[in-house]
Amino acid sequence: MDGVHIRFIRDGWGSRKLSRTEISRMMDAGIEFRTIFPLRPPWIFSALNNRDHCKIALIDGREAFTGGINIGDEYAGLKPNAGFWRDTHVRIAGEASSDLKNIFEHHWNIASPEQIKSVFRIKTKPGKNGSPIPATTSLPKPFTMMAEWSNELATIQEAHAHKDPGSEKINQAYVQTVEGNPGIPTPFIREAYFIGITQATKTIDITTPYFVPDQDIIMGLKTAVAREVRVRLLVPREVDQKIVDRASFTYYGELLEAGVHIYLYNKGMLHAKTMVIDGEIAEVGAANYDMRSFRLNYEVSEFFYSKDVAKELTQQFEQDLNDSVPLKMEDLKQRYPSQRLMQRGARLLFPLL
């Protein structure tokens, strides 16, 4: 679009299949392009361990989109092998969107300008003094977590992949943005999840594609049931990352014994990451319930203090249950010994991957 200033950040590992031709086309069109932890020295070792897992889009400084939806063929139905793909995203309009803008700016500053070699030419935007913006020459410095109350009510619009676009509802809510990154000692998103679980008094509904948490989260869910809180966990039956799928099953037995209701989504890949507490607090984000999201990745989650937002996410949860089956202890006991061995091995190896 003529006159629109566009900046694009990609994760080096997560977007490694994006071709140099496509990158060159974007840059030739005038798009500023940067990569966090590109797969080249000196960043390559960090790229193998740390990822920018955030999904953030900012429009004109007053609207922000975030959640679980990536830019990928699976969301457009152009990846037949991926099958049906279910995800949840939110649109935030108002002052609360500024927190996501600050996060984007942090990521932009630590990212490296893309270097196109061979026949492709490099397009750079002049700096303030008229000189080209130099490439980053050192590893990114850690930055602090954003967890600020918005000063005004934000307009929230939820978007669900493969759902009628006209069915989204606009709500008003107070918004809290929580960011995590590997440069700080405290895993703030994990702490936010833990606080929500331990403070619940009536209900907890969690949707996540990857469930490999630490023991504090497991204990929080078990003690919530002991307080007579109804806890429901919705995960996909088939996960695109097999090692995650195998590791997850090692946690389900003790949760079922404690009284947690676990459901396996059958319709396709469930990629949404949401939580609803007591029908009053809702969370939508990019972070999974695993140690990579808690400690190694750059992540962001949005917490909404609104019964209306919580109600809509609960309705989506109930709709997803129609495409799911409950997991029973008998299902776990019927696993072959070889399956159990692979699952235990996956649990040991997962924190290292």
Tab-separated table of C-alpha atoms in Angstrom:
chain	number	residue	atom	x	y	z
A	1	MET	CA	0.000	0.000	0.000
A	2	ASP	CA	1.388	3.403	-0.984
A	3	GLY	CA	2.525	5.519	1.927
A	4	VAL	CA	2.148	2.834	4.613
A	5	HIS	CA	5.303	2.227	6.643
A	6	ILE	CA	5.673	-1.551	7.170
A	7	ARG	CA	8.156	-3.275	9.461
A	8	PHE	CA	8.420	-7.046	9.650
A	9	ILE	CA	10.194	-9.179	12.264
A	10	ARG	CA	10.681	-12.905	11.914
A	11	ASP	CA	12.247	-15.519	14.177
A	12	GLY	CA	15.340	-17.056	12.617
A	13	TRP	CA	14.498	-20.663	13.448
A	14	GLY	CA	10.714	-20.501	13.276
A	15	SER	CA	10.741	-18.798	9.860
A	16	ARG	CA	13.766	-20.605	8.469
A	17	LYS	CA	11.715	-21.902	5.522
A	18	LEU	CA	10.887	-18.397	4.325
A	19	SER	CA	12.821	-18.214	1.068
A	20	ARG	CA	15.419	-15.586	0.270
A	21	THR	CA	13.411	-14.796	-2.846
A	22	GLU	CA	10.351	-13.897	-0.788
A	23	ILE	CA	12.435	-11.816	1.604
A	24	SER	CA	13.968	-9.961	-1.332
A	25	ARG	CA	10.521	-9.290	-2.809
A	26	MET	CA	9.315	-7.826	0.480
A	27	MET	CA	12.359	-5.610	0.817
A	28	ASP	CA	12.147	-4.483	-2.807
A	29	ALA	CA	8.552	-3.440	-2.097
A	30	GLY	CA	9.829	-1.141	0.667
A	31	ILE	CA	9.182	-3.355	3.714
A	32	GLU	CA	11.770	-3.052	6.478
A	33	PHE	CA	12.791	-6.578	7.404
A	34	ARG	CA	14.647	-7.840	10.480
A	35	THR	CA	15.381	-11.250	12.009
A	36	ILE	CA	15.728	-12.178	15.666
A	37	PHE	CA	18.548	-14.687	16.079
A	38	PRO	CA	19.275	-15.321	12.394
A	39	LEU	CA	20.791	-18.680	11.511
A	40	ARG	CA	24.283	-17.309	11.002
A	41	PRO	CA	27.221	-16.451	13.273
A	42	PRO	CA	27.321	-15.151	15.920
A	43	TRP	CA	23.605	-15.663	16.557
A	44	ILE	CA	23.210	-19.262	15.429
A	45	PHE	CA	23.802	-20.812	18.863
A	46	SER	CA	21.187	-18.546	20.427
A	47	ALA	CA	18.796	-19.288	17.558
A	48	LEU	CA	18.946	-22.993	18.362
A	49	ASN	CA	17.846	-22.325	21.946
A	50	ASN	CA	15.929	-19.025	22.120
A	51	ARG	CA	12.964	-18.140	19.908
A	52	ASP	CA	10.760	-15.123	19.361
A	53	HIS	CA	7.432	-16.911	19.777
A	54	CYS	CA	5.301	-13.739	19.916
A	55	LYS	CA	2.655	-13.042	17.307
A	56	ILE	CA	2.062	-9.296	17.219
A	57	ALA	CA	0.586	-7.049	14.531
A	58	LEU	CA	0.204	-3.289	15.073
A	59	ILE	CA	-1.983	-1.024	12.953
A	60	ASP	CA	-1.597	2.773	13.001
A	61	GLY	CA	-0.536	2.770	16.639
A	62	ARG	CA	-4.076	2.242	17.966
A	63	GLU	CA	-4.851	-1.379	17.177
A	64	ALA	CA	-2.976	-4.548	18.041
A	65	PHE	CA	-3.501	-8.199	17.200
A	66	THR	CA	-1.974	-10.998	19.255
A	67	GLY	CA	-2.574	-14.564	20.328
A	68	GLY	CA	-1.690	-17.895	18.780
A	69	ILE	CA	-2.145	-17.310	15.059
A	70	ASN	CA	0.992	-17.373	12.914
A	71	ILE	CA	1.416	-16.276	9.309
A	72	GLY	CA	1.378	-19.692	7.665
A	73	ASP	CA	-0.210	-21.807	4.961
A	74	GLU	CA	-1.964	-24.015	7.519
A	75	TYR	CA	-4.186	-21.097	8.534
A	76	ALA	CA	-5.161	-20.385	4.943
A	77	GLY	CA	-5.938	-24.021	4.157
A	78	LEU	CA	-2.961	-24.179	1.776
A	79	LYS	CA	-1.164	-26.977	3.645
A	80	PRO	CA	-3.238	-30.142	3.037
A	81	ASN	CA	-1.133	-32.339	5.317
A	82	ALA	CA	-1.795	-30.014	8.255
A	83	GLY	CA	-5.545	-30.667	8.208
A	84	PHE	CA	-7.960	-28.520	10.213
A	85	TRP	CA	-6.233	-25.862	12.330
A	86	ARG	CA	-7.996	-24.242	15.322
A	87	ASP	CA	-6.559	-21.124	16.924
A	88	THR	CA	-7.547	-18.020	18.891
A	89	HIS	CA	-6.404	-14.432	18.400
A	90	VAL	CA	-7.544	-11.098	19.838
A	91	ARG	CA	-7.792	-7.570	18.498
A	92	ILE	CA	-7.084	-4.847	21.064
A	93	ALA	CA	-8.052	-1.277	20.264
A	94	GLY	CA	-7.296	1.626	22.538
A	95	GLU	CA	-4.584	2.672	24.949
A	96	ALA	CA	-3.891	-0.915	26.044
A	97	SER	CA	-2.435	-1.652	22.606
A	98	SER	CA	0.556	0.552	23.482
A	99	ASP	CA	2.024	-2.228	25.653
A	100	LEU	CA	2.266	-4.489	22.612
A	101	LYS	CA	3.805	-1.634	20.647
A	102	ASN	CA	6.518	-1.297	23.303
A	103	ILE	CA	7.232	-5.023	23.065
A	104	PHE	CA	7.483	-4.831	19.278
A	105	GLU	CA	9.927	-1.926	19.549
A	106	HIS	CA	12.087	-3.920	21.988
A	107	HIS	CA	12.171	-6.829	19.567
A	108	TRP	CA	12.899	-4.552	16.619
A	109	ASN	CA	15.875	-3.063	18.432
A	110	ILE	CA	17.462	-6.426	19.222
A	111	ALA	CA	16.746	-7.899	15.782
A	112	SER	CA	19.305	-7.944	12.978
A	113	PRO	CA	18.589	-6.271	9.613
A	114	GLU	CA	18.214	-8.955	6.964
A	115	GLN	CA	21.216	-9.525	4.721
A	116	ILE	CA	20.367	-10.578	1.178
A	117	LYS	CA	23.351	-11.915	-0.716
A	118	SER	CA	23.997	-12.986	-4.284
A	119	VAL	CA	21.887	-11.257	-6.939
A	120	PHE	CA	19.483	-9.755	-4.434
A	121	ARG	CA	20.087	-6.184	-3.441
A	122	ILE	CA	19.747	-4.807	0.076
A	123	LYS	CA	17.264	-2.036	0.760
A	124	THR	CA	17.871	-0.055	3.954
A	125	LYS	CA	16.081	2.897	5.389
A	126	PRO	CA	18.296	5.854	6.298
A	127	GLY	CA	18.866	6.571	9.950
A	128	LYS	CA	18.253	9.928	11.560
A	129	ASN	CA	21.579	11.245	10.332
A	130	GLY	CA	20.977	10.034	6.789
A	131	SER	CA	23.278	7.012	7.059
A	132	PRO	CA	22.045	3.438	6.606
A	133	ILE	CA	20.935	1.600	9.751
A	134	PRO	CA	23.854	-0.692	10.705
A	135	ALA	CA	23.455	-4.401	11.356
A	136	THR	CA	23.442	-5.560	14.957
A	137	THR	CA	26.980	-6.519	15.934
A	138	SER	CA	26.392	-7.997	19.396
A	139	LEU	CA	23.988	-10.379	21.024
A	140	PRO	CA	20.707	-8.770	22.163
A	141	LYS	CA	20.526	-7.450	25.676
A	142	PRO	CA	17.746	-8.628	27.993
A	143	PHE	CA	14.783	-6.379	28.496
A	144	THR	CA	12.191	-6.181	31.223
A	145	MET	CA	8.750	-7.707	31.420
A	146	MET	CA	5.749	-5.568	30.534
A	147	ALA	CA	2.964	-6.041	33.062
A	148	GLU	CA	1.152	-2.734	33.228
A	149	TRP	CA	-2.476	-1.930	33.818
A	150	SER	CA	-4.007	-0.051	30.942
A	151	ASN	CA	-5.271	3.396	31.868
A	152	GLU	CA	-8.525	2.931	30.036
A	153	LEU	CA	-10.882	0.226	28.923
A	154	ALA	CA	-9.728	-1.465	25.758
A	155	THR	CA	-11.941	-2.736	22.981
A	156	ILE	CA	-11.438	-6.494	22.617
A	157	GLN	CA	-12.406	-8.536	19.608
A	158	GLU	CA	-11.690	-12.257	19.590
A	159	ALA	CA	-10.928	-14.060	16.356
A	160	HIS	CA	-11.008	-17.818	16.046
A	161	ALA	CA	-9.396	-19.593	13.122
A	162	HIS	CA	-11.984	-21.277	10.863
A	163	LYS	CA	-14.843	-19.345	12.467
A	164	ASP	CA	-17.283	-17.062	10.652
A	165	PRO	CA	-15.590	-13.614	10.627
A	166	GLY	CA	-18.960	-11.944	11.150
A	167	SER	CA	-19.565	-13.824	14.393
A	168	GLU	CA	-16.874	-12.060	16.448
A	169	LYS	CA	-18.090	-9.977	19.346
A	170	ILE	CA	-16.576	-6.713	20.518
A	171	ASN	CA	-16.184	-6.331	24.300
A	172	GLN	CA	-14.791	-3.811	26.743
A	173	ALA	CA	-12.153	-5.016	29.205
A	174	TYR	CA	-9.259	-3.988	31.382
A	175	VAL	CA	-6.124	-5.505	29.894
A	176	GLN	CA	-2.831	-6.578	31.439
A	177	THR	CA	0.068	-7.468	29.141
A	178	VAL	CA	2.572	-9.942	30.544
A	179	GLU	CA	5.825	-10.571	28.713
A	180	GLY	CA	8.515	-13.152	29.294
A	181	ASN	CA	11.996	-13.514	27.859
A	182	PRO	CA	15.144	-15.521	28.633
A	183	GLY	CA	17.086	-12.476	29.783
A	184	ILE	CA	15.302	-12.142	33.127
A	185	PRO	CA	15.474	-14.614	36.044
A	186	THR	CA	11.751	-14.665	36.822
A	187	PRO	CA	9.430	-16.478	34.372
A	188	PHE	CA	6.618	-13.928	34.602
A	189	ILE	CA	4.143	-15.690	32.309
A	190	ARG	CA	4.553	-18.910	34.236
A	191	GLU	CA	4.003	-16.951	37.464
A	192	ALA	CA	0.852	-15.361	36.035
A	193	TYR	CA	-0.504	-18.787	35.062
A	194	PHE	CA	0.340	-20.134	38.515
A	195	ILE	CA	-1.361	-17.241	40.316
A	196	GLY	CA	-4.505	-17.647	38.235
A	197	ILE	CA	-4.648	-21.375	38.977
A	198	THR	CA	-3.987	-21.032	42.708
A	199	GLN	CA	-6.426	-18.136	43.191
A	200	ALA	CA	-9.360	-19.769	41.369
A	201	THR	CA	-12.397	-20.498	43.529
A	202	LYS	CA	-14.899	-22.001	41.070
A	203	THR	CA	-13.638	-22.975	37.620
A	204	ILE	CA	-10.479	-23.235	35.517
A	205	ASP	CA	-10.620	-23.895	31.757
A	206	ILE	CA	-7.282	-24.269	29.958
A	207	THR	CA	-6.710	-24.764	26.239
A	208	THR	CA	-3.170	-25.446	25.066
A	209	PRO	CA	-1.514	-27.453	22.290
A	210	TYR	CA	1.656	-28.234	24.247
A	211	PHE	CA	1.343	-29.293	27.879
A	212	VAL	CA	4.689	-30.120	29.505
A	213	PRO	CA	4.634	-27.923	32.656
A	214	ASP	CA	6.737	-27.942	35.807
A	215	GLN	CA	5.614	-29.582	39.041
A	216	ASP	CA	4.369	-26.301	40.546
A	217	ILE	CA	1.750	-25.971	37.800
A	218	ILE	CA	0.770	-29.631	38.232
A	219	MET	CA	0.449	-29.181	41.994
A	220	GLY	CA	-1.530	-25.980	41.488
A	221	LEU	CA	-4.075	-27.819	39.331
A	222	LYS	CA	-4.318	-30.718	41.787
A	223	THR	CA	-4.796	-28.470	44.810
A	224	ALA	CA	-7.413	-26.457	42.907
A	225	VAL	CA	-9.463	-29.639	42.542
A	226	ALA	CA	-8.948	-30.282	46.253
A	227	ARG	CA	-10.567	-26.857	46.858
A	228	GLU	CA	-13.552	-28.096	44.826
A	229	VAL	CA	-12.607	-26.029	41.784
A	230	ARG	CA	-13.723	-27.616	38.507
A	231	VAL	CA	-10.612	-27.914	36.337
A	232	ARG	CA	-10.841	-28.732	32.635
A	233	LEU	CA	-7.835	-29.158	30.344
A	234	LEU	CA	-8.323	-29.250	26.565
A	235	VAL	CA	-5.446	-30.497	24.403
A	236	PRO	CA	-5.229	-31.852	20.851
A	237	ARG	CA	-5.289	-35.617	20.312
A	238	GLU	CA	-2.706	-35.264	17.537
A	239	VAL	CA	0.138	-32.802	18.108
A	240	ASP	CA	2.406	-31.600	15.305
A	241	GLN	CA	5.414	-32.027	17.608
A	242	LYS	CA	5.561	-35.743	18.451
A	243	ILE	CA	7.998	-35.439	21.340
A	244	VAL	CA	5.627	-32.966	23.025
A	245	ASP	CA	2.706	-35.326	22.502
A	246	ARG	CA	4.580	-38.195	24.123
A	247	ALA	CA	5.869	-36.122	27.032
A	248	SER	CA	2.398	-34.691	27.759
A	249	PHE	CA	0.903	-38.113	28.396
A	250	THR	CA	3.223	-38.674	31.353
A	251	TYR	CA	1.382	-35.900	33.238
A	252	TYR	CA	-2.176	-36.944	32.538
A	253	GLY	CA	-2.376	-39.890	34.925
A	254	GLU	CA	-1.804	-37.958	38.147
A	255	LEU	CA	-4.090	-35.159	36.968
A	256	LEU	CA	-6.922	-37.592	36.203
A	257	GLU	CA	-6.441	-39.248	39.585
A	258	ALA	CA	-6.690	-35.828	41.246
A	259	GLY	CA	-9.989	-35.099	39.467
A	260	VAL	CA	-8.884	-32.879	36.568
A	261	HIS	CA	-11.084	-33.333	33.483
A	262	ILE	CA	-8.917	-33.814	30.373
A	263	TYR	CA	-10.323	-33.678	26.843
A	264	LEU	CA	-8.638	-34.613	23.561
A	265	TYR	CA	-9.569	-32.423	20.597
A	266	ASN	CA	-10.355	-34.656	17.617
A	267	LYS	CA	-11.153	-32.237	14.793
A	268	GLY	CA	-7.568	-31.316	13.937
A	269	MET	CA	-4.649	-29.358	15.337
A	270	LEU	CA	-5.681	-27.255	18.339
A	271	HIS	CA	-3.157	-24.406	18.527
A	272	ALA	CA	-5.064	-21.952	20.777
A	273	LYS	CA	-3.579	-20.932	24.132
A	274	THR	CA	-6.320	-19.662	26.454
A	275	MET	CA	-7.327	-19.800	30.110
A	276	VAL	CA	-10.529	-18.718	31.876
A	277	ILE	CA	-10.660	-18.347	35.676
A	278	ASP	CA	-13.992	-18.275	37.563
A	279	GLY	CA	-15.794	-16.888	34.521
A	280	GLU	CA	-14.251	-13.475	35.233
A	281	ILE	CA	-10.602	-13.474	34.130
A	282	ALA	CA	-9.484	-14.612	30.683
A	283	GLU	CA	-6.079	-15.095	29.095
A	284	VAL	CA	-5.130	-15.318	25.420
A	285	GLY	CA	-1.547	-15.520	24.303
A	286	ALA	CA	1.261	-17.245	22.473
A	287	ALA	CA	2.839	-19.026	25.441
A	288	ASN	CA	2.344	-22.759	25.935
A	289	TYR	CA	2.436	-24.692	29.200
A	290	ASP	CA	6.025	-25.841	28.834
A	291	MET	CA	9.472	-24.838	30.004
A	292	ARG	CA	10.478	-23.477	26.605
A	293	SER	CA	7.673	-20.913	26.736
A	294	PHE	CA	8.277	-20.187	30.412
A	295	ARG	CA	12.056	-19.710	30.322
A	296	LEU	CA	13.612	-19.811	26.839
A	297	ASN	CA	11.285	-18.029	24.433
A	298	TYR	CA	10.260	-14.413	23.955
A	299	GLU	CA	6.542	-14.655	24.768
A	300	VAL	CA	3.540	-12.454	25.425
A	301	SER	CA	0.138	-13.099	27.016
A	302	GLU	CA	-2.880	-10.857	27.467
A	303	PHE	CA	-5.033	-11.049	30.605
A	304	PHE	CA	-8.551	-9.629	30.367
A	305	TYR	CA	-10.549	-8.670	33.434
A	306	SER	CA	-14.021	-8.934	31.972
A	307	LYS	CA	-16.927	-11.322	32.453
A	308	ASP	CA	-17.964	-10.746	28.825
A	309	VAL	CA	-14.581	-11.792	27.425
A	310	ALA	CA	-14.471	-14.746	29.817
A	311	LYS	CA	-17.976	-15.756	28.766
A	312	GLU	CA	-17.105	-15.725	25.068
A	313	LEU	CA	-13.971	-17.793	25.602
A	314	THR	CA	-15.966	-20.237	27.730
A	315	GLN	CA	-18.497	-20.585	24.923
A	316	GLN	CA	-15.663	-21.335	22.508
A	317	PHE	CA	-14.309	-23.892	24.992
A	318	GLU	CA	-17.694	-25.600	25.179
A	319	GLN	CA	-17.921	-25.623	21.387
A	320	ASP	CA	-14.501	-27.259	21.171
A	321	LEU	CA	-15.645	-29.923	23.635
A	322	ASN	CA	-18.226	-30.997	21.041
A	323	ASP	CA	-15.270	-31.982	18.849
A	324	SER	CA	-13.412	-33.678	21.701
A	325	VAL	CA	-13.484	-36.863	23.752
A	326	PRO	CA	-12.730	-37.200	27.481
A	327	LEU	CA	-9.508	-38.945	28.405
A	328	LYS	CA	-9.972	-41.794	30.905
A	329	MET	CA	-7.554	-43.681	33.125
A	330	GLU	CA	-8.430	-46.804	31.152
A	331	ASP	CA	-7.039	-45.146	28.029
A	332	LEU	CA	-3.686	-44.615	29.730
A	333	LYS	CA	-3.568	-48.151	31.107
A	334	GLN	CA	-4.070	-49.570	27.622
A	335	ARG	CA	-0.825	-48.094	26.343
A	336	TYR	CA	1.810	-50.554	25.189
A	337	PRO	CA	4.994	-50.801	27.315
A	338	SER	CA	6.957	-49.413	24.347
A	339	GLN	CA	4.664	-46.358	24.268
A	340	ARG	CA	5.185	-45.711	27.971
A	341	LEU	CA	8.947	-46.002	27.549
A	342	MET	CA	8.985	-43.498	24.662
A	343	GLN	CA	6.744	-41.110	26.596
A	344	ARG	CA	9.002	-41.181	29.654
A	345	GLY	CA	12.035	-40.657	27.467
A	346	ALA	CA	10.341	-37.708	25.772
A	347	ARG	CA	9.633	-36.153	29.167
A	348	LEU	CA	13.307	-36.378	30.100
A	349	LEU	CA	14.523	-34.987	26.788
A	350	PHE	CA	11.935	-32.258	26.201
A	351	PRO	CA	13.518	-29.567	28.451
A	352	LEU	CA	16.709	-29.919	26.424
A	353	LEU	CA	15.074	-29.430	22.998
